[in-house]
Structures are given as structure tokens and as C-alpha cells.
């Protein structure tokens, strides 16, 4: 049975827990959410739990509902009964995206991730712009970023690739790894210390699953798979979305993390392009778009060579994509609303029909 420390509990949690003053509750960490039922790891083992009515009713949005990685306070169910999540402890970090359906609603995909591996593959040249974009997403979460260049056995000079990535990685360390051959993935081992929670983010096909498998090995087959019942009562197997590694550390692998791409990076952009923000302080207009406005300090910096032209380009490009995504998101939300309307109409018709009989 993992101790609380192995699950990521620390002194700050202890202090928060004491302030909560709830001797009847036990702490636990959410490892899986499935149809609003949560699997929660506690010191006494894993339990199934539901959110208390109070949490569900008070939740002004989905971001206030429990999510994978959350620390929660549980009241334990009597034998056979599900436990109840009474409260959610403060999230240190969180990854979120706009929930489908309502364009303003935020959905938290994973909470309390300490380190995020931004994974790319060296079967293609290093893409500095892609690294910048993923760093922007990650910095918003509050987690520490580590850039991982996988498939490094495919290039002659992995060191050069690392150096190139490092020019845009800022404070994030860069590692070249391979799940197939030397040097392996050992360089990432240092981030998977006991109690530390790691998540992986990156384009598909770069080797995220392979890296997770290398870390979990047979572990995940033995303990990662759990049986659940779907809405129709069928037995399905589901992977735990937060897995404790036997050798220490925890790995988050939720489907939502995989889909998390450029959603909602307004603030992240600021962090990733803080140099441009700083320059912007010198613009003539406070709401300068750094593109067409007169007296723009950013454009002046490009002209003088103080700001690299390709960095400026990627800034504009990211901003453009952001705007396109906002539009796409709104279009999707509208579509979802329409679909729901249709479903409701159909249900209504069916009801009227059956009453008429
Ligand atoms: P994901 O989509 O990011 O989860 O990527 P996968 O883990 O599914 O890997 C995609 C493909 O890349 C698979 O065919 C893997 O076998 C392959 N792959 C993973 N790691 C390496 C590596 O280090 N070197 C090479 N050459 N291929 C790899
Ligand atoms: Zn400007």
C-alpha cells in the first residue's frame, strides 16, 4: 500500500489538512474518473467515491469538480458503500481546457502535476516553434517543464539537437532520449522521484506511450488496469489515469492530456513571450497589437535586430492560431448546443407518441 508521501503528500498538505479540522475524514488522491465515479487512493487502499451533493451543487463550473490528481477529503462509506468526496484540497497546478459545449466553461484535466515532459521526436528536425507553443501551454499549468527529444538514436548528433532546442527552451532542461536503444530514458529518471507527479504532453507519434511503458513496464499491466462498468452495465477495463510507480514517482496519463493542444493559452503566451511583453511597455498605445499600430516598440526592436525576426513571426503566428482556435471552439459549442436541442426534441416527440397511445 503506498504511503501518503508516495502519493505526493507533503508538509503543505499536512498544514492544509490540519486547518480543515475534520477528524472524521481521510485524505486521498483521485486516480481515475469514470462516469462521475472516482477511484481514490488512500493510505488504506483504493476506494470508489462520488462527489458530495454539496460539491456538485456549489460547483459553479466543471473546474470545481474533482479531477485526476486532486487531493480530496473523504468520508468513508460503510462496508460496500461508496465513499464521499467532501472537499477538494487546494490545487498546486492544473491543466485545463475549455469544456466542449459551453465555450466559457473550463474543465480541469489533471491537477497537481509537478513536472511536465514536453515530448518531441528527432525523426524530424527540431521544431523551435512547436517547442515554444508547448512551453506556452505548459507554463500556464504551473508545472515545471522539461523538454524531451525522443528517438534520438535516429540522429548522428543528438547534442546539436539539444543545443538547438535549448535556445528556445528558456529555463526548461532539454534531454535527448530513446525508448529503443542507447542512451535509453534514464535521464528522465531524476524527475520521477518519490511523491513527484509527472505528465507527458506532445504531438502524437512522438513516443509518449512508449516512454510511459518504459517507466511503468509490467507495473501497469499488473496494477494499472481496473474493471469498471459502463453506463449500459457492460464490463469494461479502464486504465488508471494516475499511476504510482513501484520505483517511485507518479505518472498522469489521461486521454484529456492527449487532446490538450493549443486550448486556452492566452496567459501562457505571455509567459512564453515575456520578452515581447516587456518590449510592449514601450509602445505608443497601451493596447498595441505589435503589428499594424504606429509607434510600436516591438516592431522597432525587430527592425534594429534586438528581437529576432523569426521569434516575432512565431509570436504573430501563435496569436493568429489562438484567434482561429477561439473561433473553432465557439463553432463547436454552437454545434453541441444544436445537437443537444435535437436530442431533446426527439425525446419529447417519443414521449408524446407514447402518451398518445
Ligand atoms: P505517442 O503517440 O506519443 O504515444 O507515441 P507512441 O509511443 O505510440 O510511439 C509512436 C511510434 O514511435 C511507435 O511506432 C513507437 O514504436 C515509435 N517510437 C517510440 N519511441 C521510439 C524511439 O526512441 N525511437 C524510434 N525510432 N521509434 C520510437
Ligand atoms: Zn507594439
Coordinates of C-alpha atoms and ligand atoms in Angstrom, one line a residue:
X1 CA 0.0 0.0 0.0
X2 CA 1.6 3.4 -0.9
X3 CA 2.0 5.8 1.9
X4 CA 0.6 9.3 1.6
X5 CA 4.2 10.6 0.9
X6 CA 4.4 8.1 -2.0
X7 CA 1.2 9.6 -3.4
X8 CA 2.7 13.1 -3.3
X9 CA 1.6 14.3 0.2
X10 CA 3.8 17.0 1.6
X11 CA 4.2 19.4 4.5
X12 CA 1.9 22.0 2.8
X13 CA -0.8 19.4 2.6
X14 CA -0.4 18.5 6.2
X15 CA -0.8 22.1 7.2
X16 CA -3.9 22.5 5.0
X17 CA -5.3 19.3 6.4
X18 CA -4.9 20.4 10.0
X19 CA -6.6 23.7 9.1
X20 CA -9.5 21.7 7.7
X21 CA -10.1 20.3 11.2
X22 CA -12.0 17.3 10.0
X23 CA -11.0 14.3 12.2
X24 CA -13.6 12.0 10.6
X25 CA -12.3 12.5 7.1
X26 CA -9.4 10.7 5.4
X27 CA -7.1 12.2 2.7
X28 CA -6.9 10.5 -0.7
X29 CA -5.8 11.2 -4.2
X30 CA -8.0 10.8 -7.3
X31 CA -6.5 8.3 -9.8
X32 CA -9.4 7.9 -12.2
X33 CA -12.7 9.5 -13.1
X34 CA -15.2 7.4 -14.9
X35 CA -18.9 8.4 -15.3
X36 CA -18.7 10.7 -12.3
X37 CA -17.4 7.9 -10.1
X38 CA -13.9 8.4 -8.8
X39 CA -11.2 6.0 -7.8
X40 CA -9.3 7.4 -4.9
X41 CA -6.0 6.2 -3.5
X42 CA -5.8 6.3 0.3
X43 CA -3.4 5.0 2.8
X44 CA -5.8 2.1 3.5
X45 CA -6.1 1.2 -0.2
X46 CA -8.2 2.3 -3.1
X47 CA -11.8 3.2 -2.8
X48 CA -14.6 4.2 -5.1
X49 CA -16.2 7.6 -4.3
X50 CA -18.7 10.1 -5.5
X51 CA -18.7 13.8 -5.1
X52 CA -20.9 15.1 -2.2
X53 CA -24.1 16.7 -3.3
X54 CA -22.7 19.9 -1.8
X55 CA -19.7 19.9 -4.1
X56 CA -21.9 19.2 -7.2
X57 CA -24.4 21.9 -6.3
X58 CA -21.9 24.5 -5.3
X59 CA -19.7 23.9 -8.3
X60 CA -20.2 26.9 -10.5
X61 CA -18.4 25.1 -13.3
X62 CA -16.7 21.9 -14.0
X63 CA -13.4 23.2 -12.7
X64 CA -14.7 22.9 -9.2
X65 CA -15.5 19.2 -9.6
X66 CA -12.8 16.6 -8.5
X67 CA -10.4 15.6 -11.2
X68 CA -7.5 13.2 -11.7
X69 CA -4.6 14.2 -9.4
X70 CA -6.7 16.1 -6.9
X71 CA -6.2 15.6 -3.2
X72 CA -9.6 15.2 -1.6
X73 CA -11.1 14.7 1.9
X74 CA -13.2 11.6 2.0
X75 CA -15.8 10.3 4.4
X76 CA -15.7 6.5 4.1
X77 CA -18.7 4.6 3.1
X78 CA -19.9 1.8 5.3
X79 CA -18.9 -1.6 4.0
X80 CA -19.7 -2.0 0.4
X81 CA -20.9 1.6 0.1
X82 CA -19.1 4.2 -1.9
X83 CA -17.1 6.9 -0.2
X84 CA -18.0 10.5 -0.5
X85 CA -15.7 13.3 -1.5
X86 CA -16.4 16.1 1.0
X87 CA -13.9 18.6 -0.3
X88 CA -11.0 19.2 -2.7
X89 CA -7.7 20.4 -1.4
X90 CA -6.1 23.4 -3.0
X91 CA -4.7 22.6 -6.4
X92 CA -1.0 23.5 -6.7
X93 CA -1.1 23.2 -10.5
X94 CA -3.7 22.3 -13.1
X95 CA -4.1 21.6 -16.7
X96 CA -7.4 22.7 -18.2
X97 CA -9.2 23.2 -21.4
X98 CA -12.5 24.7 -22.4
X99 CA -15.2 22.1 -21.9
X100 CA -17.0 21.1 -25.0
X101 CA -20.4 22.5 -25.3
X102 CA -20.1 25.7 -23.3
X103 CA -17.4 27.9 -24.6
X104 CA -16.8 29.7 -21.4
X105 CA -16.5 26.6 -19.2
X106 CA -13.2 25.4 -18.0
X107 CA -12.6 21.7 -17.5
X108 CA -9.6 20.7 -15.4
X109 CA -7.9 17.7 -16.9
X110 CA -5.2 16.9 -14.4
X111 CA -4.3 18.5 -11.1
X112 CA -1.2 18.7 -9.0
X113 CA 1.2 17.8 -11.8
X114 CA 4.8 18.8 -10.7
X115 CA 6.7 18.2 -13.9
X116 CA 5.5 18.0 -17.5
X117 CA 7.6 16.3 -20.2
X118 CA 7.1 18.1 -23.4
X119 CA 7.9 15.3 -25.8
X120 CA 9.1 15.7 -29.4
X121 CA 10.8 13.2 -31.7
X122 CA 14.1 13.5 -33.7
X123 CA 12.7 11.7 -36.7
X124 CA 12.1 15.3 -37.8
X125 CA 14.3 18.3 -37.4
X126 CA 13.9 20.2 -34.1
X127 CA 10.9 22.5 -34.4
X128 CA 11.6 25.5 -32.3
X129 CA 8.2 27.0 -32.9
X130 CA 6.4 23.8 -31.7
X131 CA 8.6 23.8 -28.6
X132 CA 7.6 27.4 -27.9
X133 CA 3.9 26.6 -28.3
X134 CA 4.0 23.6 -25.9
X135 CA 6.0 25.6 -23.4
X136 CA 3.3 28.2 -23.6
X137 CA 0.6 25.6 -22.8
X138 CA 2.7 24.0 -20.0
X139 CA 3.7 27.3 -18.3
X140 CA 0.1 28.1 -17.8
X141 CA -0.5 25.0 -15.7
X142 CA 2.1 25.9 -13.1
X143 CA 4.0 22.7 -13.6
X144 CA 7.7 22.7 -14.3
X145 CA 8.6 21.9 -18.0
X146 CA 11.2 19.5 -19.3
X147 CA 11.8 19.3 -23.0
X148 CA 12.3 15.7 -24.2
X149 CA 13.7 14.8 -27.6
X150 CA 12.8 11.2 -28.2
X151 CA 14.0 8.8 -30.9
X152 CA 17.5 10.4 -30.5
X153 CA 19.1 7.2 -31.9
X154 CA 17.9 8.3 -35.3
X155 CA 20.3 11.3 -35.5
X156 CA 24.1 11.4 -35.6
X157 CA 24.4 14.5 -33.4
X158 CA 21.8 14.5 -30.6
X159 CA 23.9 17.1 -28.8
X160 CA 23.4 19.6 -31.6
X161 CA 19.6 18.9 -31.4
X162 CA 19.6 19.5 -27.7
X163 CA 21.6 22.7 -28.1
X164 CA 19.1 23.9 -30.7
X165 CA 16.1 23.2 -28.6
X166 CA 17.8 24.8 -25.6
X167 CA 17.8 28.2 -27.5
X168 CA 14.0 28.4 -27.1
X169 CA 13.5 26.3 -24.0
X170 CA 14.3 29.1 -21.5
X171 CA 14.6 27.6 -18.0
X172 CA 13.4 24.2 -19.1
X173 CA 16.1 21.5 -19.2
X174 CA 16.4 19.5 -22.5
X175 CA 17.1 15.8 -22.8
X176 CA 17.7 13.5 -25.7
X177 CA 16.3 10.0 -25.1
X178 CA 15.4 6.8 -26.9
X179 CA 13.0 4.1 -25.9
X180 CA 14.6 1.8 -28.5
X181 CA 18.3 2.0 -27.8
X182 CA 21.1 3.8 -26.1
X183 CA 21.0 6.2 -24.1
X184 CA 17.6 5.0 -23.1
X185 CA 15.3 7.1 -20.9
X186 CA 17.3 7.1 -17.8
X187 CA 17.9 10.8 -18.0
X188 CA 14.3 11.3 -17.1
X189 CA 14.5 9.1 -14.0
X190 CA 15.6 12.1 -11.9
X191 CA 12.3 13.8 -12.3
X192 CA 10.3 10.7 -11.1
X193 CA 11.3 10.9 -7.5
X194 CA 9.1 9.6 -4.8
X195 CA 5.9 11.6 -4.5
X196 CA 6.6 13.6 -7.7
X197 CA 3.9 13.7 -10.3
X198 CA 4.8 13.8 -14.0
X199 CA 2.6 14.2 -17.1
X200 CA 3.5 13.9 -20.7
X201 CA 2.4 16.3 -23.4
X202 CA 3.3 16.5 -27.1
X203 CA 2.2 15.7 -30.6
X204 CA 1.0 12.2 -31.3
X205 CA 3.5 9.7 -32.6
X206 CA 6.5 11.1 -30.8
X207 CA 6.6 8.2 -28.3
X208 CA 4.8 9.3 -25.2
X209 CA 3.1 5.9 -24.6
X210 CA 6.5 4.2 -25.2
X211 CA 8.1 6.4 -22.6
X212 CA 5.3 5.7 -20.1
X213 CA 5.7 2.0 -20.8
X214 CA 9.4 2.1 -20.3
X215 CA 8.8 3.7 -16.9
X216 CA 5.9 1.5 -15.8
X217 CA 6.8 -1.7 -17.5
X218 CA 4.9 -4.7 -16.3
X219 CA 3.6 -2.5 -13.4
X220 CA 0.8 -1.0 -15.5
X221 CA -0.4 -4.4 -16.7
X222 CA -0.4 -5.7 -13.2
X223 CA -1.9 -2.8 -11.4
X224 CA -2.9 -0.2 -13.9
X225 CA -5.9 -1.9 -15.3
X226 CA -9.1 -1.8 -13.4
X227 CA -12.5 -3.1 -14.1
X228 CA -15.4 -0.7 -14.4
X229 CA -19.0 -0.9 -15.5
X230 CA -20.1 1.4 -18.3
X231 CA -23.5 3.1 -18.5
X232 CA -25.1 0.0 -20.0
X233 CA -23.8 -2.3 -17.3
X234 CA -21.1 -3.8 -19.5
X235 CA -17.8 -4.7 -18.0
X236 CA -15.0 -2.7 -19.5
X237 CA -11.4 -2.3 -18.5
X238 CA -10.1 1.2 -17.9
X239 CA -6.6 2.4 -17.3
X240 CA -5.8 4.2 -14.2
X241 CA -5.1 7.8 -15.2
X242 CA -2.7 8.4 -12.3
X243 CA -0.3 5.6 -11.7
X244 CA 2.1 5.1 -8.8
X245 CA 5.4 3.7 -10.0
X246 CA 6.9 1.0 -7.9
X247 CA 10.3 2.6 -8.2
X248 CA 8.9 6.0 -7.1
X249 CA 7.0 8.9 -8.7
X250 CA 3.6 9.1 -10.2
X251 CA 2.6 9.4 -13.9
X252 CA -0.5 11.1 -15.2
X253 CA -1.8 9.6 -18.4
X254 CA -5.3 10.9 -19.1
X255 CA -7.0 10.9 -22.5
X256 CA -7.6 14.6 -21.9
X257 CA -3.9 15.4 -21.7
X258 CA -3.5 13.9 -25.2
X259 CA -6.1 16.2 -26.6
X260 CA -4.8 19.2 -24.8
X261 CA -3.1 21.1 -27.5
X262 CA -3.4 24.8 -28.1
X263 CA -6.5 25.3 -26.0
X264 CA -6.6 28.4 -24.0
X265 CA -3.1 29.7 -23.9
X266 CA -3.7 33.4 -23.6
X267 CA -1.8 33.7 -20.3
X268 CA 0.7 31.1 -21.4
X269 CA 1.6 33.2 -24.4
X270 CA 2.5 36.0 -22.0
X271 CA 4.9 33.7 -20.2
X272 CA 6.4 32.2 -23.3
X273 CA 6.9 35.6 -24.9
X274 CA 7.6 37.7 -21.9
X275 CA 10.4 39.4 -23.8
X276 CA 7.8 40.7 -26.3
X277 CA 5.5 41.7 -23.4
X278 CA 8.4 43.7 -21.9
X279 CA 9.2 45.4 -25.1
X280 CA 5.5 46.2 -25.5
X281 CA 5.7 48.5 -22.5
X282 CA 7.5 51.0 -24.8
X283 CA 4.7 51.0 -27.4
X284 CA 2.9 54.2 -28.1
X285 CA -0.5 52.6 -27.5
X286 CA -1.2 50.5 -24.4
X287 CA -3.3 48.1 -26.4
X288 CA -0.8 47.9 -29.3
X289 CA -1.2 44.8 -31.5
X290 CA 2.5 44.9 -32.3
X291 CA 1.6 44.5 -35.9
X292 CA 0.0 47.5 -37.6
X293 CA 0.0 50.2 -34.9
X294 CA 2.3 53.2 -35.2
X295 CA 5.0 53.7 -32.6
X296 CA 5.3 50.0 -31.9
X297 CA 8.4 49.3 -29.8
X298 CA 8.3 45.6 -30.7
X299 CA 8.5 46.2 -34.4
X300 CA 11.2 48.7 -33.7
X301 CA 13.1 46.0 -31.9
X302 CA 12.8 43.7 -34.9
X303 CA 14.0 46.4 -37.2
X304 CA 17.0 47.1 -35.1
X305 CA 17.8 43.4 -34.7
X306 CA 17.3 43.5 -30.9
X307 CA 14.4 41.0 -31.4
X308 CA 14.9 38.0 -33.7
X309 CA 12.6 38.3 -36.7
X310 CA 11.6 34.6 -36.5
X311 CA 10.7 34.9 -32.9
X312 CA 8.5 37.8 -33.7
X313 CA 7.0 35.8 -36.6
X314 CA 6.2 32.9 -34.3
X315 CA 4.6 35.2 -31.8
X316 CA 2.3 36.6 -34.5
X317 CA 1.6 33.1 -35.8
X318 CA 0.7 31.7 -32.3
X319 CA -1.5 34.7 -31.7
X320 CA -3.2 34.0 -35.1
X321 CA -3.7 30.4 -34.2
X322 CA -5.1 31.4 -30.9
X323 CA -7.7 33.5 -32.6
X324 CA -8.6 30.7 -35.1
X325 CA -9.0 28.3 -32.2
X326 CA -11.3 30.6 -30.4
X327 CA -13.5 30.7 -33.4
X328 CA -13.4 27.0 -33.8
X329 CA -14.2 26.5 -30.2
X330 CA -17.3 28.7 -30.5
X331 CA -18.4 27.0 -33.6
X332 CA -18.1 23.6 -31.9
X333 CA -20.0 24.9 -28.9
X334 CA -22.8 26.0 -31.1
X335 CA -22.9 22.6 -32.8
X336 CA -23.1 20.9 -29.5
X337 CA -26.0 23.0 -28.4
X338 CA -27.8 22.3 -31.7
X339 CA -27.2 18.6 -31.3
X340 CA -28.5 18.6 -27.7
X341 CA -31.5 20.5 -28.9
X342 CA -32.2 17.8 -31.4
X343 CA -31.8 15.0 -28.9
X344 CA -34.2 16.8 -26.6
X345 CA -36.8 17.3 -29.4
X346 CA -36.5 13.6 -30.3
X347 CA -37.1 12.6 -26.7
X348 CA -40.0 14.9 -26.4
X349 CA -41.6 13.5 -29.6
X350 CA -41.1 10.0 -28.4
X351 CA -42.8 10.9 -25.1
X352 CA -45.7 12.5 -26.8
X353 CA -46.1 9.5 -29.1
X354 CA -46.1 7.0 -26.2
X355 CA -48.6 9.1 -24.3
X356 CA -50.9 9.3 -27.4
X357 CA -51.1 5.6 -27.5
Ligands
LIG1 P1 2.6 8.6 -28.8 O1 1.6 8.9 -29.8 O2 3.3 9.9 -28.5 O3 2.1 8.0 -27.5 O4 3.7 7.7 -29.5 P2 3.9 6.1 -29.3 O5 4.6 5.8 -28.0 O6 2.7 5.4 -29.7 O7 5.1 5.9 -30.4 C1 4.8 6.2 -31.8 C2 5.8 5.3 -32.6 O8 7.1 5.7 -32.4 C3 5.7 3.8 -32.3 O9 5.8 3.1 -33.5 C4 6.9 3.6 -31.5 O10 7.4 2.3 -31.6 C5 7.9 4.6 -32.0 N1 9.0 5.0 -31.1 C6 8.8 5.3 -29.8 N2 10.0 5.6 -29.2 C7 10.9 5.5 -30.2 C8 12.4 5.7 -30.2 O11 13.0 6.0 -29.2 N3 13.0 5.5 -31.4 C9 12.3 5.2 -32.5 N4 13.0 5.0 -33.6 N5 11.0 5.0 -32.5 C10 10.3 5.1 -31.4
LIG2 ZN1 3.5 47.3 -30.1

